Coordinates of C-alpha atoms in Angstrom, one line a residue:
L1 CA 20.4 -1.5 11.6
H2 CA 20.3 -5.2 12.7
H3 CA 23.4 -4.8 15.0
F4 CA 25.5 -7.5 13.2
P5 CA 29.2 -7.6 14.0
E6 CA 31.2 -5.9 11.3
E7 CA 32.6 -9.2 9.9
E8 CA 29.1 -10.8 9.8
A9 CA 27.6 -7.7 8.2
R10 CA 30.3 -7.7 5.5
R11 CA 29.8 -11.4 4.9
R12 CA 26.0 -11.0 4.5
A13 CA 26.5 -7.9 2.2
E14 CA 28.8 -9.8 -0.1
E15 CA 26.5 -12.8 -0.1
V16 CA 23.4 -10.9 -1.2
L17 CA 25.4 -8.8 -3.8
K18 CA 26.6 -12.1 -5.4
F19 CA 23.1 -13.5 -5.2
L20 CA 21.8 -10.5 -7.1
H21 CA 24.7 -10.3 -9.5
L22 CA 25.9 -6.9 -8.2
F23 CA 29.1 -8.0 -6.5
G24 CA 31.2 -6.9 -9.5
D25 CA 29.8 -3.4 -9.3
K26 CA 30.1 -3.1 -5.5
D27 CA 32.7 -0.3 -5.7
R28 CA 30.7 1.8 -8.1
L29 CA 28.7 4.9 -6.9
I30 CA 25.1 4.0 -6.6
R31 CA 24.1 7.0 -8.7
S32 CA 25.9 5.4 -11.6
Y33 CA 23.7 2.2 -11.4
S34 CA 20.9 1.6 -13.9
R35 CA 17.3 1.6 -12.6
G36 CA 17.3 -2.2 -12.7
M37 CA 20.5 -2.4 -10.7
R38 CA 19.0 0.0 -8.1
Q39 CA 15.9 -2.1 -7.8
R40 CA 18.1 -5.2 -7.2
L41 CA 20.1 -3.2 -4.6
K42 CA 16.9 -2.3 -2.7
I43 CA 16.0 -6.0 -2.7
A44 CA 19.5 -6.8 -1.4
Q45 CA 19.0 -4.4 1.5
A46 CA 15.7 -6.1 2.2
I47 CA 17.0 -9.7 2.3
A48 CA 20.5 -9.2 3.8
H49 CA 19.3 -10.2 7.3
E50 CA 17.5 -13.3 5.9
P51 CA 13.9 -12.4 6.8
Q52 CA 11.3 -15.1 6.4
L53 CA 8.8 -12.6 5.0
I54 CA 9.6 -10.1 2.3
I55 CA 7.1 -7.5 1.1
L56 CA 7.8 -5.9 -2.3
D57 CA 5.7 -3.0 -3.6
E58 CA 5.8 -2.6 -7.4
P59 CA 9.3 -4.2 -7.8
L60 CA 9.0 -4.0 -11.6
N61 CA 8.0 -0.4 -11.8
G62 CA 10.1 1.5 -14.3
L63 CA 12.2 -1.4 -15.4
D64 CA 13.1 -2.3 -19.0
P65 CA 12.2 -5.8 -20.2
L66 CA 15.6 -7.2 -19.3
G67 CA 15.4 -5.7 -15.8
R68 CA 11.9 -7.2 -15.3
R69 CA 13.1 -10.6 -16.3
K70 CA 16.0 -10.4 -13.8
V71 CA 13.8 -9.3 -10.9
I72 CA 11.1 -11.9 -11.7
R73 CA 13.8 -14.6 -11.7
L74 CA 15.1 -13.2 -8.4
I75 CA 11.7 -13.3 -6.7
R76 CA 11.2 -16.9 -7.8
R77 CA 14.6 -17.9 -6.5
L78 CA 13.7 -16.3 -3.1
G79 CA 10.6 -18.5 -3.0
E80 CA 12.6 -21.6 -3.9
K81 CA 14.9 -20.9 -1.0
G82 CA 11.8 -21.1 1.3
Q83 CA 11.2 -17.4 1.9
T84 CA 7.7 -16.0 1.7
V85 CA 7.6 -13.1 -0.8
I86 CA 4.5 -10.9 -1.0
V87 CA 4.4 -8.7 -4.1
S88 CA 2.0 -5.8 -4.6
S89 CA 1.7 -4.9 -8.3
H90 CA -0.8 -3.7 -10.8
V91 CA 1.1 -5.4 -13.7
L92 CA -1.0 -8.5 -13.6
P93 CA 0.6 -10.5 -16.4
E94 CA 3.9 -10.2 -14.7
I95 CA 2.5 -11.3 -11.4
E96 CA 1.5 -14.5 -13.1
A97 CA 5.2 -15.0 -14.0
M98 CA 6.4 -14.4 -10.5
T99 CA 4.0 -16.6 -8.4
K100 CA 1.6 -19.5 -8.5
R101 CA -0.6 -18.1 -5.7
I102 CA -2.5 -14.9 -6.3
I103 CA -4.8 -12.7 -4.3
L104 CA -7.0 -10.2 -6.2
I105 CA -7.9 -7.2 -4.1
H106 CA -10.0 -4.3 -5.3
Q107 CA -11.0 -1.3 -3.1
G108 CA -9.9 -3.2 0.0
K109 CA -11.9 -6.3 -0.8
I110 CA -10.5 -9.7 -1.6
F111 CA -12.3 -11.0 -4.7
A112 CA -10.4 -14.2 -5.3
E113 CA -7.4 -16.3 -4.0
G114 CA -5.5 -19.2 -5.5
N115 CA -3.7 -19.9 -8.7
I116 CA -4.9 -18.7 -12.1
H117 CA -6.5 -22.0 -13.0
Y118 CA -8.4 -22.2 -9.6
I119 CA -9.6 -18.7 -10.1
R120 CA -10.8 -19.6 -13.6
D121 CA -12.7 -22.5 -12.2
L122 CA -14.4 -20.2 -9.7
I123 CA -15.9 -18.2 -12.6
D124 CA -16.4 -21.1 -15.0
T125 CA -19.9 -19.7 -15.9
H126 CA -18.1 -16.8 -17.5
P127 CA -17.8 -17.5 -21.2
H128 CA -14.4 -18.3 -22.7
I129 CA -13.1 -16.8 -25.9
I130 CA -11.1 -19.2 -28.1
S131 CA -9.2 -17.8 -31.0
I132 CA -8.5 -20.2 -34.0
K133 CA -6.2 -19.5 -36.9
C134 CA -6.4 -21.9 -39.8
D135 CA -7.0 -22.3 -43.5
R136 CA -10.6 -22.5 -44.7
V137 CA -11.7 -20.7 -41.6
R138 CA -15.2 -20.1 -42.9
E139 CA -15.7 -23.8 -43.4
L140 CA -14.8 -24.4 -39.8
A141 CA -17.1 -21.6 -38.7
A142 CA -20.0 -23.2 -40.6
A143 CA -19.4 -26.5 -38.8
L144 CA -18.9 -24.9 -35.4
V145 CA -22.1 -22.8 -35.5
K146 CA -24.1 -26.1 -35.3
E147 CA -22.5 -27.2 -32.1
P148 CA -24.6 -26.7 -28.9
E149 CA -21.7 -25.6 -26.8
V150 CA -20.9 -22.7 -29.1
I151 CA -22.5 -19.4 -28.1
K152 CA -21.1 -17.0 -30.7
I153 CA -18.6 -16.9 -33.5
F154 CA -16.7 -13.7 -34.4
F155 CA -14.8 -13.0 -37.6
T156 CA -11.7 -10.9 -37.0
P157 CA -9.8 -8.6 -39.4
D158 CA -7.4 -11.5 -40.0
P159 CA -9.1 -13.5 -42.8
Q160 CA -7.7 -16.8 -41.4
E161 CA -8.9 -16.3 -37.8
I162 CA -12.2 -16.7 -35.9
Q163 CA -13.0 -16.3 -32.3
V164 CA -15.5 -18.6 -30.6
E165 CA -17.4 -17.9 -27.4
T166 CA -18.3 -21.0 -25.3
Q167 CA -19.2 -21.8 -21.7
Q168 CA -18.1 -25.5 -22.0
R169 CA -14.5 -25.2 -23.0
D170 CA -13.5 -28.8 -22.5
I171 CA -16.4 -30.1 -24.6
F172 CA -15.6 -27.5 -27.2
F173 CA -11.9 -28.5 -27.5
D174 CA -12.9 -32.1 -27.9
R175 CA -15.3 -31.3 -30.7
L176 CA -12.9 -28.9 -32.3
Q177 CA -10.2 -31.6 -32.5
Q178 CA -12.7 -33.9 -34.2
L179 CA -13.7 -31.2 -36.7
I180 CA -10.1 -30.3 -37.6
L181 CA -9.4 -33.9 -38.5
Q182 CA -12.7 -34.4 -40.3
L183 CA -12.2 -31.2 -42.4
D184 CA -8.5 -31.8 -42.8
L185 CA -7.6 -28.3 -41.7
Q186 CA -4.2 -26.8 -41.4
V187 CA -4.2 -25.1 -38.0
E188 CA -1.7 -22.3 -37.3
A189 CA -2.7 -21.4 -33.7
I190 CA -5.4 -22.0 -31.0
T191 CA -5.3 -19.6 -28.1
S192 CA -7.5 -18.3 -25.3
P193 CA -7.0 -14.5 -25.2
D194 CA -9.1 -14.1 -22.1
D195 CA -7.5 -16.9 -20.1
N196 CA -5.2 -14.6 -18.1
L197 CA -5.1 -12.8 -14.8
Q198 CA -6.2 -9.5 -16.2
A199 CA -9.3 -11.0 -17.8
V200 CA -10.2 -12.7 -14.5
F201 CA -9.7 -9.5 -12.5
D202 CA -11.8 -7.5 -14.9
Y203 CA -14.6 -10.0 -14.7
L204 CA -14.6 -10.3 -11.0
I205 CA -14.8 -6.5 -10.4
G206 CA -17.6 -6.2 -13.0
E207 CA -15.8 -4.6 -15.9
K208 CA -16.7 -7.5 -18.3

C-alpha cells in the first residue's frame, strides 16, 4: 500500500513483528492466532510504515488480562519512541494505564483535558471520599467527626472500615496522620476510591 520496494517491505515487516513479539509466529495462519495476537498484528500493520500519528479505536476490546497488559505496554513503548498515539476507549481505568494525557469527551463535547491529577484539581470543589481501614475504627470516627474539614462519615459493612467525605483533602490527611499517632491506631489501608478517571468523568457529565 505504501509502495515500498520488496526488500524494504520485508525488513519493515520483520522489524514490527519482532517489536510486537510475533516474529516467532510469522509462518502461522492468522486464523490460528489468539485474539490478543490478532490485535497486535493489526497494530503491526498500522505502524509498519512508521507514522508519526497512530489512532487506535478500542485496542483492548475483547482481550484477556494478559493481552491487555501486552497491548498497554506496547502503546506506552510507541509513545516512548516519540510517536503520537491517540486511543479511543470507554475502558477508563485502562486509559489511565496507557497515557498521562487524557481528553474526556461526552456527546461530542470536550469536558476536560490534562492528566488525572490536573483534572482532579479542576473539580476540587467536588468532595473526596477517603476510605480508612484500621483497628478501633469507631474511636477514630468519634475523633474525626469533630474536625471542620470532615463533611460526613460513613460506616461500611466491614467493621474495620470507615469512609470520610471531605472537600479539603490535604488538610484532612495532615489531621488524619496526627490522630493516628495520638490514638496509636494500627492502620491497614488508606485509599481514595473516587480518585480515578471514571469518578472524574461521571462527575463532569453530571452523574454524581
